[in-house]
Amino acid sequence: MSTTVTFSREIANLLHAAGGTPVSACMQCGTCSGTCPVGDFMDVRPQRLIRMIDAGLKDKVMATRAFWYCASCYQCTVRCPRGIDIAELMYGLKRYTIWKNQYPEDLIGPAFSETFVKTIVRTGRSYEPVLATSYFFTLGLKEMLAEAQNATMLMLKGRLPVLPARIKRLENFKRMIKRIIPIGD
Ligand code: SF4
Ligand code: SF4
């Protein structure tokens, strides 16, 4: 017997895995939207996004950019009277849309996130020069030159590493990561 898992159930599972309260507990008070510092830049504010998830509007949710604009400040999570971890929900939605390979094409966020995770898995540390490649070529010529100039200055001052660093006991770290992310050997 096959069981179809609804979109709102899938998202509830993502939140449950993070130990969070399900979005169905939302009472639409609007505190999250009112408190969000980047709400003005989002196409859909957190309160409405939660209502859309609860209503099972999968395609509309997947097409929004709201969670890619989330600054992970956790103000909404701290203030939600129903204890919904909205910041974690935003992370969950990012992971979900990358997993489904379904997000607006012109977004930098998915490529940036993927590059970040791969870099961490490979060396155990973030390495900015590689991360920059995920957005560098989306810039205009003027911005590219300004970014290159800034990066050179930072390198000369020792604030940006020339070569990537590796953590000690990298194999132990990879074994640990493998339990949560399916990575190759
Ligand atoms: S603060 Fe919590 S209860 Fe209020 S609208 Fe946002 S998610 Fe719903
Ligand atoms: S965690 Fe994200 S959604 Fe929540 S208030 Fe901060 S920026 Fe807004």
mmCIF file of C-alpha atoms and ligand atoms in Angstrom:
data_model
loop_
_atom_site.group_PDB
_atom_site.id
_atom_site.type_symbol
_atom_site.label_atom_id
_atom_site.label_comp_id
_atom_site.label_asym_id
_atom_site.label_seq_id
_atom_site.Cartn_x
_atom_site.Cartn_y
_atom_site.Cartn_z
ATOM 1 C CA MET A 1 0.000 0.000 0.000
ATOM 2 C CA SER A 2 1.528 3.343 -1.003
ATOM 3 C CA THR A 3 0.963 6.447 1.069
ATOM 4 C CA THR A 4 1.158 9.903 -0.487
ATOM 5 C CA VAL A 5 2.836 12.426 1.780
ATOM 6 C CA THR A 6 1.357 15.897 1.377
ATOM 7 C CA PHE A 7 3.566 18.966 0.991
ATOM 8 C CA SER A 8 2.510 20.396 4.367
ATOM 9 C CA ARG A 9 3.299 16.990 5.961
ATOM 10 C CA GLU A 10 6.749 16.952 4.315
ATOM 11 C CA ILE A 11 7.493 20.407 5.691
ATOM 12 C CA ALA A 12 6.093 19.377 9.094
ATOM 13 C CA ASN A 13 8.529 16.444 9.025
ATOM 14 C CA LEU A 14 11.431 18.796 8.247
ATOM 15 C CA LEU A 15 10.507 20.913 11.251
ATOM 16 C CA HIS A 16 9.890 17.883 13.430
ATOM 17 C CA ALA A 17 13.401 16.625 12.599
ATOM 18 C CA ALA A 18 14.696 19.928 13.945
ATOM 19 C CA GLY A 19 12.561 19.488 17.073
ATOM 20 C CA GLY A 20 10.143 22.238 16.081
ATOM 21 C CA THR A 21 6.424 22.889 16.501
ATOM 22 C CA PRO A 22 4.399 22.214 13.298
ATOM 23 C CA VAL A 23 3.260 25.181 11.204
ATOM 24 C CA SER A 24 -0.349 24.087 11.763
ATOM 25 C CA ALA A 25 0.005 25.588 15.263
ATOM 26 C CA CYS A 26 0.337 29.069 13.712
ATOM 27 C CA MET A 27 -2.404 31.491 14.824
ATOM 28 C CA GLN A 28 -1.540 34.076 12.141
ATOM 29 C CA CYS A 29 -0.705 36.783 14.672
ATOM 30 C CA GLY A 30 1.828 38.376 12.287
ATOM 31 C CA THR A 31 4.588 38.776 14.892
ATOM 32 C CA CYS A 32 7.105 37.015 12.633
ATOM 33 C CA SER A 33 6.376 39.304 9.679
ATOM 34 C CA GLY A 34 6.359 42.413 11.859
ATOM 35 C CA THR A 35 9.691 41.522 13.446
ATOM 36 C CA CYS A 36 11.552 40.373 10.323
ATOM 37 C CA PRO A 37 14.334 42.853 9.376
ATOM 38 C CA VAL A 38 14.305 41.760 5.721
ATOM 39 C CA GLY A 39 10.530 41.410 5.369
ATOM 40 C CA ASP A 40 10.390 44.434 3.040
ATOM 41 C CA PHE A 41 12.656 42.612 0.572
ATOM 42 C CA MET A 42 10.708 39.349 0.612
ATOM 43 C CA ASP A 43 8.074 38.661 -2.027
ATOM 44 C CA VAL A 44 6.033 36.823 0.613
ATOM 45 C CA ARG A 45 6.390 37.619 4.302
ATOM 46 C CA PRO A 46 6.860 34.798 6.851
ATOM 47 C CA GLN A 47 3.276 34.880 8.203
ATOM 48 C CA ARG A 48 1.798 34.446 4.712
ATOM 49 C CA LEU A 49 4.397 31.864 3.737
ATOM 50 C CA ILE A 50 3.346 29.755 6.711
ATOM 51 C CA ARG A 51 -0.317 30.028 5.729
ATOM 52 C CA MET A 52 0.588 28.949 2.168
ATOM 53 C CA ILE A 53 2.471 25.902 3.490
ATOM 54 C CA ASP A 54 -0.401 24.966 5.760
ATOM 55 C CA ALA A 55 -2.782 25.256 2.801
ATOM 56 C CA GLY A 56 -0.527 22.911 0.780
ATOM 57 C CA LEU A 57 0.258 25.475 -1.950
ATOM 58 C CA LYS A 58 3.486 23.702 -2.885
ATOM 59 C CA ASP A 59 4.146 25.274 -6.307
ATOM 60 C CA LYS A 60 3.546 28.791 -5.005
ATOM 61 C CA VAL A 61 5.800 28.216 -1.993
ATOM 62 C CA MET A 62 8.573 26.741 -4.181
ATOM 63 C CA ALA A 63 8.380 29.754 -6.507
ATOM 64 C CA THR A 64 8.879 32.335 -3.752
ATOM 65 C CA ARG A 65 12.228 33.892 -2.931
ATOM 66 C CA ALA A 66 11.336 34.754 0.658
ATOM 67 C CA PHE A 67 13.362 32.033 2.396
ATOM 68 C CA TRP A 68 16.431 32.819 0.251
ATOM 69 C CA TYR A 69 16.330 36.365 1.652
ATOM 70 C CA CYS A 70 16.144 35.164 5.257
ATOM 71 C CA ALA A 71 19.094 36.543 7.238
ATOM 72 C CA SER A 72 18.847 33.790 9.900
ATOM 73 C CA CYS A 73 18.599 36.369 12.666
ATOM 74 C CA TYR A 74 16.131 34.153 14.609
ATOM 75 C CA GLN A 75 14.055 37.129 15.802
ATOM 76 C CA CYS A 76 10.883 35.498 14.481
ATOM 77 C CA THR A 77 11.717 32.201 16.185
ATOM 78 C CA VAL A 78 12.350 33.882 19.520
ATOM 79 C CA ARG A 79 9.147 35.934 19.364
ATOM 80 C CA CYS A 80 6.642 33.449 17.930
ATOM 81 C CA PRO A 81 3.998 32.935 20.661
ATOM 82 C CA ARG A 82 3.363 29.401 19.365
ATOM 83 C CA GLY A 83 7.004 28.333 19.515
ATOM 84 C CA ILE A 84 7.334 27.734 15.771
ATOM 85 C CA ASP A 85 10.981 27.748 14.696
ATOM 86 C CA ILE A 86 10.469 29.924 11.625
ATOM 87 C CA ALA A 87 14.196 30.447 11.005
ATOM 88 C CA GLU A 88 14.690 26.670 10.895
ATOM 89 C CA LEU A 89 11.671 26.457 8.597
ATOM 90 C CA MET A 90 13.434 28.868 6.207
ATOM 91 C CA TYR A 91 16.514 26.612 6.234
ATOM 92 C CA GLY A 92 14.285 23.590 5.692
ATOM 93 C CA LEU A 93 12.651 25.212 2.665
ATOM 94 C CA LYS A 94 16.058 26.024 1.162
ATOM 95 C CA ARG A 95 17.163 22.400 1.574
ATOM 96 C CA TYR A 96 13.858 21.136 0.214
ATOM 97 C CA THR A 97 13.954 23.254 -2.961
ATOM 98 C CA ILE A 98 17.613 22.311 -3.627
ATOM 99 C CA TRP A 99 16.734 18.650 -3.076
ATOM 100 C CA LYS A 100 13.825 18.954 -5.531
ATOM 101 C CA ASN A 101 15.930 21.117 -7.859
ATOM 102 C CA GLN A 102 13.050 23.559 -8.039
ATOM 103 C CA TYR A 103 13.811 27.216 -7.424
ATOM 104 C CA PRO A 104 13.870 30.473 -9.437
ATOM 105 C CA GLU A 105 16.768 30.206 -11.913
ATOM 106 C CA ASP A 106 18.311 33.610 -11.304
ATOM 107 C CA LEU A 107 18.895 33.054 -7.580
ATOM 108 C CA ILE A 108 22.480 33.022 -6.300
ATOM 109 C CA GLY A 109 21.538 31.372 -2.986
ATOM 110 C CA PRO A 110 21.234 27.722 -4.132
ATOM 111 C CA ALA A 111 24.628 27.647 -5.922
ATOM 112 C CA PHE A 112 26.227 29.512 -3.019
ATOM 113 C CA SER A 113 24.777 27.060 -0.442
ATOM 114 C CA GLU A 114 25.843 24.031 -2.473
ATOM 115 C CA THR A 115 29.391 25.353 -2.944
ATOM 116 C CA PHE A 116 29.581 26.174 0.770
ATOM 117 C CA VAL A 117 28.538 22.666 1.846
ATOM 118 C CA LYS A 118 30.920 21.010 -0.654
ATOM 119 C CA THR A 119 33.822 23.152 0.570
ATOM 120 C CA ILE A 120 33.092 22.290 4.190
ATOM 121 C CA VAL A 121 32.791 18.582 3.397
ATOM 122 C CA ARG A 122 36.076 18.592 1.452
ATOM 123 C CA THR A 123 38.265 20.419 3.971
ATOM 124 C CA GLY A 124 36.222 21.030 7.116
ATOM 125 C CA ARG A 125 36.591 24.778 6.597
ATOM 126 C CA SER A 126 35.000 27.528 4.550
ATOM 127 C CA TYR A 127 37.221 28.979 1.805
ATOM 128 C CA GLU A 128 36.039 32.352 0.534
ATOM 129 C CA PRO A 129 37.865 32.460 -2.854
ATOM 130 C CA VAL A 130 35.983 29.310 -3.955
ATOM 131 C CA LEU A 131 32.699 30.540 -2.468
ATOM 132 C CA ALA A 132 33.046 33.789 -4.406
ATOM 133 C CA THR A 133 32.953 31.902 -7.722
ATOM 134 C CA SER A 134 29.295 31.008 -7.046
ATOM 135 C CA TYR A 135 28.248 34.652 -7.436
ATOM 136 C CA PHE A 136 31.254 36.514 -8.873
ATOM 137 C CA PHE A 137 30.273 36.080 -12.532
ATOM 138 C CA THR A 138 26.728 37.293 -11.897
ATOM 139 C CA LEU A 139 28.137 40.760 -11.114
ATOM 140 C CA GLY A 140 28.580 43.593 -13.555
ATOM 141 C CA LEU A 141 32.137 44.484 -14.669
ATOM 142 C CA LYS A 142 32.394 47.403 -12.250
ATOM 143 C CA GLU A 143 31.306 45.292 -9.268
ATOM 144 C CA MET A 144 33.604 42.437 -10.325
ATOM 145 C CA LEU A 145 36.601 44.753 -10.369
ATOM 146 C CA ALA A 146 35.631 46.217 -7.001
ATOM 147 C CA GLU A 147 35.251 42.710 -5.512
ATOM 148 C CA ALA A 148 38.603 41.591 -6.961
ATOM 149 C CA GLN A 149 40.262 44.693 -5.543
ATOM 150 C CA ASN A 150 38.726 44.101 -2.101
ATOM 151 C CA ALA A 151 39.782 40.442 -2.151
ATOM 152 C CA THR A 152 43.368 41.375 -3.095
ATOM 153 C CA MET A 153 43.537 43.937 -0.281
ATOM 154 C CA LEU A 154 42.201 41.383 2.215
ATOM 155 C CA MET A 155 44.737 38.784 1.049
ATOM 156 C CA LEU A 156 47.608 41.251 1.318
ATOM 157 C CA LYS A 157 46.527 42.065 4.864
ATOM 158 C CA GLY A 158 46.259 38.382 5.735
ATOM 159 C CA ARG A 159 42.485 38.556 6.254
ATOM 160 C CA LEU A 160 41.696 36.197 3.376
ATOM 161 C CA PRO A 161 43.606 32.919 3.007
ATOM 162 C CA VAL A 162 45.525 32.348 -0.248
ATOM 163 C CA LEU A 163 45.370 28.558 0.148
ATOM 164 C CA PRO A 164 42.507 26.544 1.680
ATOM 165 C CA ALA A 165 43.064 25.292 5.230
ATOM 166 C CA ARG A 166 42.170 21.779 6.399
ATOM 167 C CA ILE A 167 41.024 20.754 9.815
ATOM 168 C CA LYS A 168 42.837 18.053 11.772
ATOM 169 C CA ARG A 169 41.265 14.584 11.789
ATOM 170 C CA LEU A 170 39.378 15.334 8.569
ATOM 171 C CA GLU A 171 38.404 11.681 8.099
ATOM 172 C CA ASN A 172 36.593 11.638 11.464
ATOM 173 C CA PHE A 173 34.751 14.798 10.453
ATOM 174 C CA LYS A 174 33.744 13.273 7.096
ATOM 175 C CA ARG A 175 32.448 10.143 8.839
ATOM 176 C CA MET A 176 30.315 12.325 11.093
ATOM 177 C CA ILE A 177 28.979 14.410 8.183
ATOM 178 C CA LYS A 178 28.193 11.254 6.208
ATOM 179 C CA ARG A 179 25.554 10.375 8.786
ATOM 180 C CA ILE A 180 23.496 13.422 7.805
ATOM 181 C CA ILE A 181 24.524 14.176 4.206
ATOM 182 C CA PRO A 182 24.921 11.446 1.546
ATOM 183 C CA ILE A 183 28.465 12.163 0.260
ATOM 184 C CA GLY A 184 30.750 10.020 -1.885
ATOM 185 C CA ASP A 185 34.104 8.663 -0.649
HETATM 186 S S1 SF4 B 1 4.659 34.608 14.960
HETATM 187 FE FE1 SF4 B 1 4.195 32.424 15.022
HETATM 188 S S2 SF4 B 1 2.005 32.294 15.400
HETATM 189 FE FE2 SF4 B 1 2.432 34.391 14.750
HETATM 190 S S3 SF4 B 1 2.086 34.380 12.510
HETATM 191 FE FE3 SF4 B 1 4.252 33.970 12.838
HETATM 192 S S4 SF4 B 1 4.430 31.736 12.912
HETATM 193 FE FE4 SF4 B 1 2.267 32.243 13.181
HETATM 194 S S1 SF4 B 2 15.160 34.490 10.849
HETATM 195 FE FE1 SF4 B 2 14.728 35.064 8.734
HETATM 196 S S2 SF4 B 2 12.495 35.116 8.599
HETATM 197 FE FE2 SF4 B 2 13.030 35.166 10.766
HETATM 198 S S3 SF4 B 2 13.072 37.334 11.309
HETATM 199 FE FE3 SF4 B 2 15.170 36.732 10.777
HETATM 200 S S4 SF4 B 2 15.373 37.199 8.618
HETATM 201 FE FE4 SF4 B 2 13.184 37.193 9.061
#
